[in-house]
Amino acid sequence: MDDIALLQRAVKLAAAARARGDHPFGALLVDADGGIVLEAQNTVSTDRDPTGHAETNLVRLAGRRFRPDERESMTLYTSTEPCAMCAGAIYWARISTVVFALSESDLLSITGADPENPTLDLPCREVFARGAHPTTVRGPFAIPAAREVHVGFWRP
């Protein structure tokens, strides 16, 4: 699968999270051969966990299932650029590559001042740049559905 197809899958996971009553974010983890090994959705509302972002949920699952050396060869795909918290979790998990559709700044333009998503205007590249080991970032990718899944959900 290519980046666009995998990002579209992440957006479908985000739509499923929204349909369930959670914030519209989805993520998946791909191994070195390009196969999807894990998927996760946002669970902030349903689990009453402010850290239940799709990426942190995925990192928790990956930590239980894969050794650090295995995670280093994996790529995390996400519907929206990881926030600072999620970028930190990805970094600590030693996942070497992140690919995202909607940028954090574009998300902020949609969410505005909604208290449900106090977006940090801090690109994940800046978080990763402070680390001792490299994390490759690709994105944003122009996938209209990545923006559309947020429209009407937030109260700007």
PDB file of C-alpha atoms in Angstrom:
ATOM      1  CA  MET A   1       0.000   0.000   0.000  1.00  0.00           C
ATOM      2  CA  ASP A   2       1.143   3.550  -0.591  1.00  0.00           C
ATOM      3  CA  ASP A   3       1.056   6.518   1.775  1.00  0.00           C
ATOM      4  CA  ILE A   4      -2.246   7.843   0.423  1.00  0.00           C
ATOM      5  CA  ALA A   5      -4.081   4.521   0.802  1.00  0.00           C
ATOM      6  CA  LEU A   6      -2.773   4.070   4.350  1.00  0.00           C
ATOM      7  CA  LEU A   7      -3.714   7.636   5.287  1.00  0.00           C
ATOM      8  CA  GLN A   8      -7.191   7.066   3.860  1.00  0.00           C
ATOM      9  CA  ARG A   9      -7.485   4.026   6.143  1.00  0.00           C
ATOM     10  CA  ALA A  10      -6.452   6.222   9.105  1.00  0.00           C
ATOM     11  CA  VAL A  11      -9.167   8.727   8.156  1.00  0.00           C
ATOM     12  CA  LYS A  12     -11.742   5.892   8.071  1.00  0.00           C
ATOM     13  CA  LEU A  13     -10.664   4.976  11.605  1.00  0.00           C
ATOM     14  CA  ALA A  14     -11.146   8.635  12.574  1.00  0.00           C
ATOM     15  CA  ALA A  15     -14.659   8.581  11.105  1.00  0.00           C
ATOM     16  CA  ALA A  16     -15.446   5.426  13.098  1.00  0.00           C
ATOM     17  CA  ALA A  17     -14.218   7.113  16.288  1.00  0.00           C
ATOM     18  CA  ARG A  18     -16.454  10.097  15.563  1.00  0.00           C
ATOM     19  CA  ALA A  19     -19.459   7.860  14.868  1.00  0.00           C
ATOM     20  CA  ARG A  20     -18.867   6.220  18.261  1.00  0.00           C
ATOM     21  CA  GLY A  21     -18.842   9.607  20.016  1.00  0.00           C
ATOM     22  CA  ASP A  22     -15.104  10.122  20.285  1.00  0.00           C
ATOM     23  CA  HIS A  23     -12.897  12.781  18.765  1.00  0.00           C
ATOM     24  CA  PRO A  24     -12.272  12.114  15.049  1.00  0.00           C
ATOM     25  CA  PHE A  25      -8.730  10.737  15.001  1.00  0.00           C
ATOM     26  CA  GLY A  26      -7.375   7.408  13.755  1.00  0.00           C
ATOM     27  CA  ALA A  27      -3.934   5.851  13.443  1.00  0.00           C
ATOM     28  CA  LEU A  28      -2.305   2.654  12.261  1.00  0.00           C
ATOM     29  CA  LEU A  29       1.092   1.020  12.441  1.00  0.00           C
ATOM     30  CA  VAL A  30       2.781  -0.558   9.434  1.00  0.00           C
ATOM     31  CA  ASP A  31       5.698  -2.974   9.516  1.00  0.00           C
ATOM     32  CA  ALA A  32       8.792  -2.827   7.309  1.00  0.00           C
ATOM     33  CA  ASP A  33       7.027  -4.940   4.664  1.00  0.00           C
ATOM     34  CA  GLY A  34       4.146  -2.451   4.411  1.00  0.00           C
ATOM     35  CA  GLY A  35       1.580  -4.573   6.237  1.00  0.00           C
ATOM     36  CA  ILE A  36      -0.810  -3.057   8.771  1.00  0.00           C
ATOM     37  CA  VAL A  37      -0.020  -4.607  12.160  1.00  0.00           C
ATOM     38  CA  LEU A  38      -2.145  -2.435  14.495  1.00  0.00           C
ATOM     39  CA  GLU A  39      -4.942   0.109  14.321  1.00  0.00           C
ATOM     40  CA  ALA A  40      -6.291   2.501  16.937  1.00  0.00           C
ATOM     41  CA  GLN A  41      -8.861   5.233  17.351  1.00  0.00           C
ATOM     42  CA  ASN A  42      -9.321   8.111  19.727  1.00  0.00           C
ATOM     43  CA  THR A  43     -11.034   7.067  22.999  1.00  0.00           C
ATOM     44  CA  VAL A  44     -10.963  10.343  24.941  1.00  0.00           C
ATOM     45  CA  SER A  45     -14.736  10.422  25.476  1.00  0.00           C
ATOM     46  CA  THR A  46     -15.639   6.748  25.709  1.00  0.00           C
ATOM     47  CA  ASP A  47     -12.769   5.917  28.086  1.00  0.00           C
ATOM     48  CA  ARG A  48     -12.866   9.289  29.873  1.00  0.00           C
ATOM     49  CA  ASP A  49      -9.119   9.457  29.322  1.00  0.00           C
ATOM     50  CA  PRO A  50      -7.644  12.763  28.157  1.00  0.00           C
ATOM     51  CA  THR A  51      -4.573  10.873  26.924  1.00  0.00           C
ATOM     52  CA  GLY A  52      -6.673   8.478  24.819  1.00  0.00           C
ATOM     53  CA  HIS A  53      -5.542   9.935  21.523  1.00  0.00           C
ATOM     54  CA  ALA A  54      -5.355   7.532  18.586  1.00  0.00           C
ATOM     55  CA  GLU A  55      -1.559   7.707  18.470  1.00  0.00           C
ATOM     56  CA  THR A  56      -1.026   7.155  22.206  1.00  0.00           C
ATOM     57  CA  ASN A  57      -3.490   4.262  22.127  1.00  0.00           C
ATOM     58  CA  LEU A  58      -1.527   2.809  19.220  1.00  0.00           C
ATOM     59  CA  VAL A  59       1.802   3.276  21.028  1.00  0.00           C
ATOM     60  CA  ARG A  60       0.434   1.474  24.098  1.00  0.00           C
ATOM     61  CA  LEU A  61      -0.661  -1.461  21.946  1.00  0.00           C
ATOM     62  CA  ALA A  62       2.650  -1.518  20.079  1.00  0.00           C
ATOM     63  CA  GLY A  63       4.602  -1.455  23.326  1.00  0.00           C
ATOM     64  CA  ARG A  64       2.808  -4.575  24.525  1.00  0.00           C
ATOM     65  CA  ARG A  65       3.207  -6.428  21.241  1.00  0.00           C
ATOM     66  CA  PHE A  66       6.565  -5.430  19.726  1.00  0.00           C
ATOM     67  CA  ARG A  67      10.115  -5.069  20.990  1.00  0.00           C
ATOM     68  CA  PRO A  68      11.811  -1.648  20.629  1.00  0.00           C
ATOM     69  CA  ASP A  69      14.039  -2.946  17.819  1.00  0.00           C
ATOM     70  CA  GLU A  70      10.930  -4.091  15.934  1.00  0.00           C
ATOM     71  CA  ARG A  71       9.190  -0.731  16.418  1.00  0.00           C
ATOM     72  CA  GLU A  72      12.222   1.093  15.013  1.00  0.00           C
ATOM     73  CA  SER A  73      11.453  -0.305  11.560  1.00  0.00           C
ATOM     74  CA  MET A  74       7.767   0.649  11.660  1.00  0.00           C
ATOM     75  CA  THR A  75       5.799   3.591  10.320  1.00  0.00           C
ATOM     76  CA  LEU A  76       2.876   5.235  12.084  1.00  0.00           C
ATOM     77  CA  TYR A  77       0.146   6.656   9.826  1.00  0.00           C
ATOM     78  CA  THR A  78      -2.316   9.091  11.307  1.00  0.00           C
ATOM     79  CA  SER A  79      -5.296  11.077  10.090  1.00  0.00           C
ATOM     80  CA  THR A  80      -3.995  14.263  11.726  1.00  0.00           C
ATOM     81  CA  GLU A  81      -0.520  15.426  12.698  1.00  0.00           C
ATOM     82  CA  PRO A  82       0.418  14.107  16.147  1.00  0.00           C
ATOM     83  CA  CYS A  83       0.087  16.616  18.963  1.00  0.00           C
ATOM     84  CA  ALA A  84       3.055  17.258  21.264  1.00  0.00           C
ATOM     85  CA  MET A  85       1.907  14.537  23.705  1.00  0.00           C
ATOM     86  CA  CYS A  86       1.512  11.956  20.946  1.00  0.00           C
ATOM     87  CA  ALA A  87       4.803  12.950  19.315  1.00  0.00           C
ATOM     88  CA  GLY A  88       6.498  12.356  22.659  1.00  0.00           C
ATOM     89  CA  ALA A  89       4.880   8.927  22.974  1.00  0.00           C
ATOM     90  CA  ILE A  90       5.913   8.019  19.421  1.00  0.00           C
ATOM     91  CA  TYR A  91       9.455   9.166  20.137  1.00  0.00           C
ATOM     92  CA  TRP A  92       9.704   7.155  23.375  1.00  0.00           C
ATOM     93  CA  ALA A  93       8.327   4.102  21.559  1.00  0.00           C
ATOM     94  CA  ARG A  94      11.161   4.490  19.015  1.00  0.00           C
ATOM     95  CA  ILE A  95       8.815   4.380  16.023  1.00  0.00           C
ATOM     96  CA  SER A  96      11.064   5.754  13.314  1.00  0.00           C
ATOM     97  CA  THR A  97       8.629   7.271  10.805  1.00  0.00           C
ATOM     98  CA  VAL A  98       5.394   9.249  11.050  1.00  0.00           C
ATOM     99  CA  VAL A  99       3.107  10.052   8.122  1.00  0.00           C
ATOM    100  CA  PHE A 100       0.075  12.320   8.530  1.00  0.00           C
ATOM    101  CA  ALA A 101      -2.707  13.873   6.479  1.00  0.00           C
ATOM    102  CA  LEU A 102      -4.127  17.002   8.172  1.00  0.00           C
ATOM    103  CA  SER A 103      -1.616  19.365   9.792  1.00  0.00           C
ATOM    104  CA  GLU A 104      -1.895  20.560  13.382  1.00  0.00           C
ATOM    105  CA  SER A 105      -2.269  24.155  12.162  1.00  0.00           C
ATOM    106  CA  ASP A 106      -5.118  23.149   9.825  1.00  0.00           C
ATOM    107  CA  LEU A 107      -6.773  21.331  12.721  1.00  0.00           C
ATOM    108  CA  LEU A 108      -6.507  24.485  14.825  1.00  0.00           C
ATOM    109  CA  SER A 109      -8.265  26.439  12.066  1.00  0.00           C
ATOM    110  CA  ILE A 110     -11.192  23.996  12.399  1.00  0.00           C
ATOM    111  CA  THR A 111     -11.337  23.553  16.173  1.00  0.00           C
ATOM    112  CA  GLY A 112     -10.769  27.179  17.084  1.00  0.00           C
ATOM    113  CA  ALA A 113     -11.292  27.710  20.803  1.00  0.00           C
ATOM    114  CA  ASP A 114     -13.256  24.506  21.401  1.00  0.00           C
ATOM    115  CA  PRO A 115     -12.345  23.415  24.948  1.00  0.00           C
ATOM    116  CA  GLU A 116     -12.618  19.769  23.856  1.00  0.00           C
ATOM    117  CA  ASN A 117      -9.451  20.193  21.790  1.00  0.00           C
ATOM    118  CA  PRO A 118      -7.103  22.872  23.096  1.00  0.00           C
ATOM    119  CA  THR A 119      -4.799  22.373  20.123  1.00  0.00           C
ATOM    120  CA  LEU A 120      -1.123  23.102  20.702  1.00  0.00           C
ATOM    121  CA  ASP A 121       0.206  24.888  17.646  1.00  0.00           C
ATOM    122  CA  LEU A 122       3.435  22.890  17.813  1.00  0.00           C
ATOM    123  CA  PRO A 123       4.421  20.875  14.757  1.00  0.00           C
ATOM    124  CA  CYS A 124       5.546  17.317  15.527  1.00  0.00           C
ATOM    125  CA  ARG A 125       8.738  17.953  13.566  1.00  0.00           C
ATOM    126  CA  GLU A 126       9.765  20.431  16.257  1.00  0.00           C
ATOM    127  CA  VAL A 127       9.160  17.874  19.012  1.00  0.00           C
ATOM    128  CA  PHE A 128      11.094  15.167  17.170  1.00  0.00           C
ATOM    129  CA  ALA A 129      13.957  17.575  16.357  1.00  0.00           C
ATOM    130  CA  ARG A 130      14.708  17.842  20.092  1.00  0.00           C
ATOM    131  CA  GLY A 131      15.269  14.097  20.430  1.00  0.00           C
ATOM    132  CA  ALA A 132      18.465  12.075  20.572  1.00  0.00           C
ATOM    133  CA  HIS A 133      17.399   9.691  17.819  1.00  0.00           C
ATOM    134  CA  PRO A 134      15.886  10.628  14.448  1.00  0.00           C
ATOM    135  CA  THR A 135      12.219  10.412  13.548  1.00  0.00           C
ATOM    136  CA  THR A 136      11.303  10.888   9.901  1.00  0.00           C
ATOM    137  CA  VAL A 137       8.120  12.855   9.203  1.00  0.00           C
ATOM    138  CA  ARG A 138       6.117  12.954   5.980  1.00  0.00           C
ATOM    139  CA  GLY A 139       3.122  15.234   5.707  1.00  0.00           C
ATOM    140  CA  PRO A 140       0.814  16.931   5.477  1.00  0.00           C
ATOM    141  CA  PHE A 141      -0.878  15.141   2.591  1.00  0.00           C
ATOM    142  CA  ALA A 142      -3.823  16.769   0.799  1.00  0.00           C
ATOM    143  CA  ILE A 143      -6.595  14.304   1.584  1.00  0.00           C
ATOM    144  CA  PRO A 144      -9.930  16.184   1.710  1.00  0.00           C
ATOM    145  CA  ALA A 145     -11.579  13.529   3.909  1.00  0.00           C
ATOM    146  CA  ALA A 146      -9.000  14.207   6.630  1.00  0.00           C
ATOM    147  CA  ARG A 147     -10.417  17.707   6.994  1.00  0.00           C
ATOM    148  CA  GLU A 148     -14.037  16.728   6.376  1.00  0.00           C
ATOM    149  CA  VAL A 149     -14.102  14.237   9.261  1.00  0.00           C
ATOM    150  CA  HIS A 150     -13.637  17.204  11.643  1.00  0.00           C
ATOM    151  CA  VAL A 151     -16.170  19.576  10.061  1.00  0.00           C
ATOM    152  CA  GLY A 152     -19.194  20.080  12.299  1.00  0.00           C
ATOM    153  CA  PHE A 153     -17.681  18.124  15.195  1.00  0.00           C
ATOM    154  CA  TRP A 154     -15.914  20.982  16.976  1.00  0.00           C
ATOM    155  CA  ARG A 155     -17.438  24.176  18.378  1.00  0.00           C
ATOM    156  CA  PRO A 156     -14.973  26.881  17.308  1.00  0.00           C
TER     157      PRO A 156
END
